[in-house]
Short mmCIF file of C-alpha atoms and ligand atoms in Angstrom, two decimals:
data_model
loop_
_atom_site.label_atom_id
_atom_site.label_comp_id
_atom_site.label_asym_id
_atom_site.label_seq_id
_atom_site.Cartn_x
_atom_site.Cartn_y
_atom_site.Cartn_z
CA MET A 589 30.26 -0.14 -26.11
CA LYS A 590 29.42 -3.11 -28.61
CA VAL A 591 25.75 -3.32 -29.18
CA VAL A 592 25.04 -6.42 -31.08
CA VAL A 593 22.22 -6.71 -33.15
CA ALA A 594 21.67 -10.39 -33.93
CA ARG A 595 19.80 -9.75 -37.14
CA THR A 596 18.48 -5.87 -38.35
CA LEU A 597 16.22 -2.99 -36.58
CA PRO A 598 14.72 -0.40 -38.72
CA ALA A 599 16.08 2.64 -39.36
CA ALA A 600 14.60 4.65 -36.84
CA GLY A 601 16.26 2.59 -33.80
CA LEU A 602 19.56 1.58 -35.82
CA ASP A 603 21.04 4.81 -36.09
CA LYS A 604 20.18 6.44 -32.25
CA LEU A 605 22.57 2.56 -32.00
CA GLN A 606 24.98 4.07 -34.04
CA ALA A 607 25.19 7.76 -32.44
CA ARG A 608 26.18 6.21 -29.02
CA PHE A 609 27.59 3.09 -29.72
CA ASP A 610 29.95 0.24 -32.36
CA VAL A 611 26.59 -1.42 -34.16
CA GLN A 612 27.40 -5.23 -34.95
CA SER A 613 24.68 -6.19 -36.26
CA GLY A 614 24.43 -9.91 -37.95
CA GLY A 615 21.66 -8.65 -41.21
CA LEU A 616 20.08 -11.44 -43.23
CA PRO A 617 19.23 -14.53 -42.83
CA PHE A 618 19.75 -14.82 -39.19
CA ASP A 619 23.40 -16.35 -39.15
CA ARG A 620 24.07 -18.14 -34.62
CA GLU A 621 27.46 -18.98 -35.28
CA TRP A 622 27.92 -14.98 -36.51
CA LEU A 623 25.61 -13.97 -33.61
CA LEU A 624 27.93 -16.13 -30.92
CA GLU A 625 31.64 -14.50 -33.13
CA HIS A 626 30.80 -11.16 -32.12
CA ALA A 627 28.47 -11.23 -28.63
CA PRO A 628 31.83 -11.66 -26.08
CA GLY A 629 32.32 -7.92 -25.47
CA ALA A 630 28.86 -6.77 -25.92
CA SER A 631 26.82 -4.60 -23.43
CA ALA A 632 23.79 -5.13 -25.28
CA ILE A 633 22.25 -7.45 -27.82
CA VAL A 634 19.33 -6.54 -29.53
CA ALA A 635 17.30 -9.57 -30.51
CA ASP A 636 13.94 -10.07 -31.88
CA PRO A 637 11.45 -13.41 -31.55
CA THR A 638 13.18 -15.62 -34.59
CA VAL A 639 16.58 -15.48 -32.08
CA ALA A 640 17.24 -17.97 -28.67
CA VAL A 641 18.73 -15.27 -26.23
CA ASP A 642 19.90 -18.49 -23.72
CA GLY A 643 22.31 -18.31 -20.92
CA ALA A 644 24.90 -19.64 -22.98
CA LEU A 645 25.18 -16.68 -25.24
CA LEU A 646 24.55 -14.38 -22.94
CA ASP A 647 28.15 -15.90 -20.82
CA LEU A 648 29.99 -15.84 -24.35
CA ALA A 649 28.47 -12.42 -24.12
CA GLY A 650 30.11 -12.15 -20.39
CA ASP A 651 30.80 -9.62 -18.15
CA SER A 652 30.51 -6.72 -20.10
CA LEU A 653 26.83 -7.67 -20.91
CA LYS A 654 24.08 -6.01 -19.52
CA VAL A 655 20.79 -5.50 -21.15
CA VAL A 656 18.52 -7.21 -23.59
CA SER A 657 16.67 -5.50 -25.49
CA ASN A 658 14.42 -7.48 -27.91
CA PHE A 659 12.33 -6.59 -30.30
CA ALA A 660 8.71 -7.77 -29.86
CA VAL A 661 6.87 -7.72 -27.02
CA GLY A 662 6.26 -11.02 -27.19
CA PHE A 663 9.19 -12.47 -25.28
CA ASP A 664 9.12 -15.93 -25.39
CA ASN A 665 12.51 -16.71 -27.61
CA ILE A 666 14.27 -14.73 -24.04
CA ASP A 667 15.48 -17.74 -20.87
CA THR A 668 13.77 -14.33 -18.58
CA GLY A 669 15.77 -17.55 -15.48
CA ALA A 670 19.22 -16.76 -17.90
CA VAL A 671 18.67 -13.75 -17.74
CA ARG A 672 18.00 -12.66 -13.84
CA ALA A 673 19.88 -15.05 -12.90
CA ARG A 674 22.29 -13.64 -14.01
CA GLY A 675 21.53 -10.16 -12.43
CA LEU A 676 20.77 -8.35 -16.56
CA ARG A 677 18.20 -6.84 -17.40
CA ALA A 678 15.81 -7.93 -20.52
CA THR A 679 13.68 -5.28 -22.44
CA ASN A 680 10.95 -5.79 -24.28
CA THR A 681 8.06 -3.10 -27.12
CA PRO A 682 5.19 -3.78 -24.95
CA ASP A 683 2.43 -0.10 -26.72
CA VAL A 684 2.99 1.15 -29.37
CA LEU A 685 1.59 -2.74 -31.00
CA THR A 686 -1.15 -2.52 -30.00
CA ASN A 687 -2.86 -1.02 -32.28
CA ALA A 688 -1.59 -3.45 -35.88
CA THR A 689 -1.89 -5.77 -34.02
CA ALA A 690 -4.86 -5.71 -32.52
CA GLU A 691 -6.81 -4.36 -36.27
CA LEU A 692 -4.39 -7.55 -37.81
CA ALA A 693 -7.21 -9.86 -36.30
CA VAL A 694 -10.33 -8.26 -36.29
CA GLY A 695 -9.06 -8.35 -39.94
CA LEU A 696 -8.55 -12.14 -40.06
CA LEU A 697 -11.70 -12.92 -37.85
CA LEU A 698 -13.52 -10.75 -40.95
CA ALA A 699 -11.50 -13.16 -43.30
CA ALA A 700 -12.11 -15.83 -42.15
CA GLY A 701 -15.47 -15.37 -41.33
CA ARG A 702 -17.07 -14.11 -45.12
CA ARG A 703 -14.56 -16.82 -46.94
CA VAL A 704 -12.13 -13.59 -48.58
CA ALA A 705 -8.40 -15.93 -49.38
CA GLU A 706 -11.44 -18.86 -50.10
CA THR A 707 -13.24 -17.65 -52.60
CA ASP A 708 -10.61 -14.54 -53.64
CA ALA A 709 -8.57 -17.45 -55.18
CA ILE A 710 -11.61 -18.82 -56.67
CA VAL A 711 -11.58 -16.09 -58.38
CA ARG A 712 -8.34 -16.15 -59.61
CA ARG A 713 -8.06 -19.65 -61.02
CA GLY A 714 -11.41 -18.67 -63.10
CA GLU A 715 -13.20 -20.84 -61.39
CA TRP A 716 -16.66 -18.26 -60.28
CA GLY A 717 -19.20 -19.37 -62.95
CA GLY A 718 -21.25 -16.54 -60.63
CA TRP A 719 -23.01 -14.70 -59.13
CA GLU A 720 -25.81 -18.29 -57.32
CA PRO A 721 -28.29 -17.32 -53.78
CA GLU A 722 -26.52 -19.54 -51.03
CA GLN A 723 -22.41 -19.74 -53.30
CA PHE A 724 -20.10 -18.19 -50.29
CA LEU A 725 -21.57 -17.85 -46.83
CA GLY A 726 -19.76 -16.71 -44.16
CA ARG A 727 -20.95 -15.29 -40.67
CA GLU A 728 -21.37 -11.92 -39.26
CA LEU A 729 -19.82 -10.21 -36.95
CA SER A 730 -22.31 -8.41 -35.83
CA GLY A 731 -24.89 -9.98 -34.35
CA ALA A 732 -22.09 -12.73 -33.04
CA THR A 733 -21.01 -14.40 -29.71
CA VAL A 734 -16.53 -13.08 -29.73
CA GLY A 735 -15.02 -15.45 -27.20
CA LEU A 736 -11.04 -13.84 -26.11
CA VAL A 737 -8.53 -15.54 -25.09
CA GLY A 738 -6.19 -13.27 -22.39
CA PHE A 739 -7.64 -9.83 -21.79
CA GLY A 740 -5.02 -8.03 -21.49
CA ARG A 741 -3.39 -5.51 -24.03
CA ILE A 742 -4.11 -6.52 -27.12
CA GLY A 743 -6.82 -8.40 -26.37
CA ARG A 744 -9.02 -5.50 -25.22
CA ARG A 745 -7.82 -3.48 -28.50
CA VAL A 746 -10.08 -6.08 -29.80
CA ALA A 747 -12.81 -5.35 -28.32
CA ALA A 748 -12.59 -1.94 -28.99
CA LEU A 749 -11.93 -2.00 -32.37
CA LEU A 750 -14.78 -4.54 -32.92
CA ARG A 751 -17.97 -2.78 -30.02
CA GLY A 752 -18.78 -0.62 -34.24
CA PHE A 753 -20.63 -3.98 -35.18
CA GLY A 754 -22.24 -4.97 -32.35
CA PRO A 755 -20.97 -8.92 -30.97
CA ARG A 756 -21.59 -9.62 -28.26
CA LEU A 757 -18.18 -9.61 -26.45
CA VAL A 758 -16.61 -13.00 -23.79
CA PHE A 759 -12.83 -12.94 -22.58
CA SER A 760 -10.90 -15.38 -20.14
CA THR A 761 -7.38 -14.35 -18.59
CA VAL A 762 -5.85 -15.82 -15.71
CA HIS A 763 -5.38 -11.22 -14.80
CA PRO A 764 -8.81 -10.00 -12.64
CA LYS A 765 -9.26 -7.72 -15.06
CA GLY A 766 -12.14 -6.88 -13.99
CA GLU A 767 -12.51 -2.59 -14.54
CA ALA A 768 -11.33 -3.36 -18.83
CA ALA A 769 -13.98 -5.57 -18.45
CA ALA A 770 -16.92 -3.08 -17.64
CA GLU A 771 -15.81 -1.26 -19.34
CA HIS A 772 -15.37 -2.87 -22.49
CA GLY A 773 -18.34 -4.69 -21.48
CA ALA A 774 -16.63 -7.97 -21.77
CA GLU A 775 -18.11 -10.99 -20.05
CA ARG A 776 -15.69 -13.51 -18.06
CA MET A 777 -16.19 -16.62 -19.05
CA GLU A 778 -13.48 -19.92 -17.91
CA LEU A 779 -11.79 -20.83 -21.23
CA HIS A 780 -13.77 -23.78 -21.94
CA ASP A 781 -17.33 -22.19 -21.52
CA LEU A 782 -15.90 -19.78 -23.32
CA LEU A 783 -14.95 -21.31 -26.67
CA ALA A 784 -18.36 -23.43 -26.47
CA VAL A 785 -20.25 -19.88 -26.93
CA SER A 786 -18.16 -17.87 -29.22
CA ASP A 787 -18.86 -18.16 -33.17
CA TYR A 788 -15.46 -17.07 -33.52
CA VAL A 789 -11.88 -17.15 -31.31
CA SER A 790 -9.32 -14.42 -31.29
CA LEU A 791 -6.15 -15.61 -29.63
CA HIS A 792 -4.59 -12.92 -27.01
CA VAL A 793 -1.51 -15.05 -25.39
CA ASN A 794 1.40 -14.76 -24.13
CA LEU A 795 3.43 -17.75 -25.12
CA THR A 796 3.83 -19.58 -21.75
CA PRO A 797 4.88 -23.70 -19.76
CA GLN A 798 1.04 -22.88 -18.89
CA THR A 799 -0.23 -21.44 -22.82
CA THR A 800 1.39 -24.05 -24.74
CA HIS A 801 -1.48 -26.70 -26.80
CA LEU A 802 -3.55 -23.88 -25.02
CA ILE A 803 -5.57 -24.98 -27.59
CA ASP A 804 -4.96 -28.63 -28.02
CA ALA A 805 -8.12 -31.25 -29.26
CA ALA A 806 -10.27 -30.59 -26.15
CA ALA A 807 -10.26 -27.73 -26.37
CA LEU A 808 -11.26 -27.37 -29.51
CA ALA A 809 -13.28 -29.92 -29.01
CA ARG A 810 -15.55 -28.31 -26.90
CA CYS A 811 -15.39 -25.47 -29.92
CA LYS A 812 -18.74 -24.68 -30.80
CA PRO A 813 -19.31 -25.54 -35.21
CA GLY A 814 -19.43 -23.59 -37.21
CA ALA A 815 -16.50 -21.24 -35.68
CA ILE A 816 -13.72 -19.42 -36.55
CA LEU A 817 -10.77 -19.38 -34.96
CA VAL A 818 -7.96 -16.11 -35.42
CA ASN A 819 -4.38 -16.84 -34.19
CA THR A 820 -1.79 -13.88 -33.29
CA CYS A 821 0.09 -13.80 -30.39
CA ARG A 822 1.99 -17.81 -31.24
CA GLY A 823 1.86 -20.31 -32.75
CA ALA A 824 2.72 -22.76 -30.11
CA VAL A 825 -0.16 -21.22 -27.97
CA VAL A 826 -2.25 -23.67 -30.76
CA ASP A 827 -1.84 -27.74 -31.26
CA THR A 828 -1.69 -28.16 -35.14
CA ALA A 829 -2.28 -31.40 -35.45
CA ALA A 830 -5.33 -30.97 -33.48
CA LEU A 831 -6.01 -27.58 -35.67
CA VAL A 832 -5.86 -29.76 -38.71
CA ASP A 833 -8.63 -32.33 -37.40
CA ALA A 834 -11.04 -29.53 -35.57
CA LEU A 835 -11.05 -27.30 -40.22
CA ARG A 836 -11.02 -31.26 -41.73
CA ARG A 837 -13.90 -32.57 -39.67
CA GLY A 838 -15.35 -29.80 -37.53
CA PRO A 839 -16.68 -28.32 -35.32
CA LEU A 840 -13.96 -25.66 -36.93
CA ALA A 841 -15.72 -23.02 -39.93
CA GLY A 842 -12.62 -21.33 -40.76
CA ALA A 843 -8.94 -20.41 -38.99
CA GLY A 844 -7.21 -16.85 -40.00
CA LEU A 845 -3.33 -17.50 -38.83
CA ASP A 846 -0.49 -15.41 -38.46
CA VAL A 847 1.94 -17.74 -36.81
CA TYR A 848 2.22 -20.46 -36.55
CA GLU A 849 4.70 -23.46 -34.49
CA ASN A 850 7.49 -24.17 -36.44
CA GLU A 851 7.84 -20.19 -38.09
CA PRO A 852 9.28 -20.47 -40.94
CA ALA A 853 7.62 -23.42 -41.87
CA VAL A 854 3.60 -23.48 -42.25
CA PRO A 855 2.39 -27.07 -42.51
CA GLU A 856 0.73 -28.47 -46.38
CA GLU A 857 -2.19 -29.41 -44.38
CA LEU A 858 -3.46 -26.19 -43.79
CA VAL A 859 -2.13 -24.23 -46.36
CA ALA A 860 -3.48 -27.19 -48.05
CA LEU A 861 -7.11 -26.44 -46.60
CA PRO A 862 -9.54 -23.57 -48.33
CA ASN A 863 -11.36 -22.68 -45.19
CA THR A 864 -7.68 -20.74 -43.74
CA VAL A 865 -6.81 -18.11 -44.70
CA LEU A 866 -3.00 -17.74 -43.68
CA VAL A 867 -0.66 -14.90 -43.25
CA PRO A 868 3.17 -14.55 -42.50
CA HIS A 869 3.23 -13.37 -38.89
CA ILE A 870 2.20 -9.39 -39.97
CA GLY A 871 0.97 -8.11 -36.51
CA SER A 872 2.61 -4.98 -36.25
CA ALA A 873 4.39 -4.49 -39.60
CA THR A 874 2.83 -1.61 -40.57
CA ARG A 875 5.93 1.24 -41.25
CA ALA A 876 5.18 3.47 -38.06
CA THR A 877 4.43 0.13 -35.94
CA ARG A 878 7.97 -1.27 -37.08
CA ASP A 879 9.62 2.67 -36.35
CA ALA A 880 8.41 3.24 -32.39
CA MET A 881 9.49 -0.68 -31.68
CA ALA A 882 12.81 0.39 -33.25
CA GLU A 883 12.74 3.44 -31.24
CA LEU A 884 11.39 1.97 -27.84
CA CYS A 885 14.12 -1.68 -28.96
CA ALA A 886 17.74 1.04 -28.55
CA ASP A 887 15.82 3.74 -25.83
CA ASN A 888 15.73 0.83 -23.71
CA VAL A 889 18.93 0.41 -24.59
CA ILE A 890 20.19 3.34 -24.13
CA ALA A 891 18.82 3.46 -20.57
CA VAL A 892 20.78 1.06 -19.01
CA LEU A 893 24.17 1.42 -20.81
CA ASP A 894 23.05 5.45 -19.58
CA GLY A 895 22.89 3.88 -15.74
CA HIS A 896 18.84 4.28 -15.94
CA GLU A 897 16.32 2.38 -15.49
CA PRO A 898 15.26 0.47 -18.65
CA LEU A 899 11.88 1.49 -19.97
CA THR A 900 10.54 -1.79 -19.93
CA PRO A 901 11.44 -4.16 -17.83
CA ILE A 902 10.61 -7.49 -18.75
CA VAL A 903 13.23 -8.48 -16.27
C1 DGY B 1346 5.54 -9.10 -31.37
O1 DGY B 1346 5.55 -8.59 -30.88
O2 DGY B 1346 5.55 -10.49 -30.30
C2 DGY B 1346 5.19 -10.02 -31.80
O3 DGY B 1346 6.43 -10.94 -33.04
C3 DGY B 1346 6.36 -9.78 -33.52
O4 DGY B 1346 5.52 -7.81 -33.70
#
């Protein structure tokens, strides 16, 4: 059976697939033409957040296709309706990246709140004139109110990691999560109330039509003066133009961003602002996590092609 890997996969997963199947990988950088040429006859397609999987691609693969295995927990790159309509399966890689992504979110909360990138740049440019009593003041997580927008696996892990800092935790979610809230000592609120009370806001929602630009100009206007916004989920959850405005004119004091609306483009306005910490979509980028994701991604392919239920299905 032919397995088409749209780009590439860490060896932890690729080796497993190669031991069982005829694996054809497009390599880097992504070449959509290559994917379209190689899709016909594939039993499985391995995609990732940069690879759009639509009905046209599925139809090109034809009747042989059984599963699309996404090397990511987020699956906004996959047209799940098209997958379902064709009776196919699609899978993702939840759980194994929860901690890595949550740790990065905490890192960005700290970095943005304590102005790490801004002051690092000042030191590197040789512009630091020495210690001053009221220089480069930030704010602590201890005693702050941290608002978690989305309280799924990653949001709850952020809550657990933050416990040692002693913030007040509030969250908003569209799902009932009473038990988890009690476990983390977090209080549930409507999004707009959360924004109004939070010193730090961290985003942990899936990108869907409902969450696209969830944080728009109106939402940002609700934020507390001096608030910090961190986004490690998907860029399009935030309206970038409104974010730039809120960072220039307030109410935001800073932002820590791992994701952008049109990756890999990072808007010049965000780069030019001193109060942003910008990293290149590295939430799950640790050796152990990417290996675990690759294994799970391969195991999902193997399960479906062996006629079993996938381990972590989305469709
Ligand atoms: C995901 O898994 O959705 C991330 O964006 C990549 O790890």
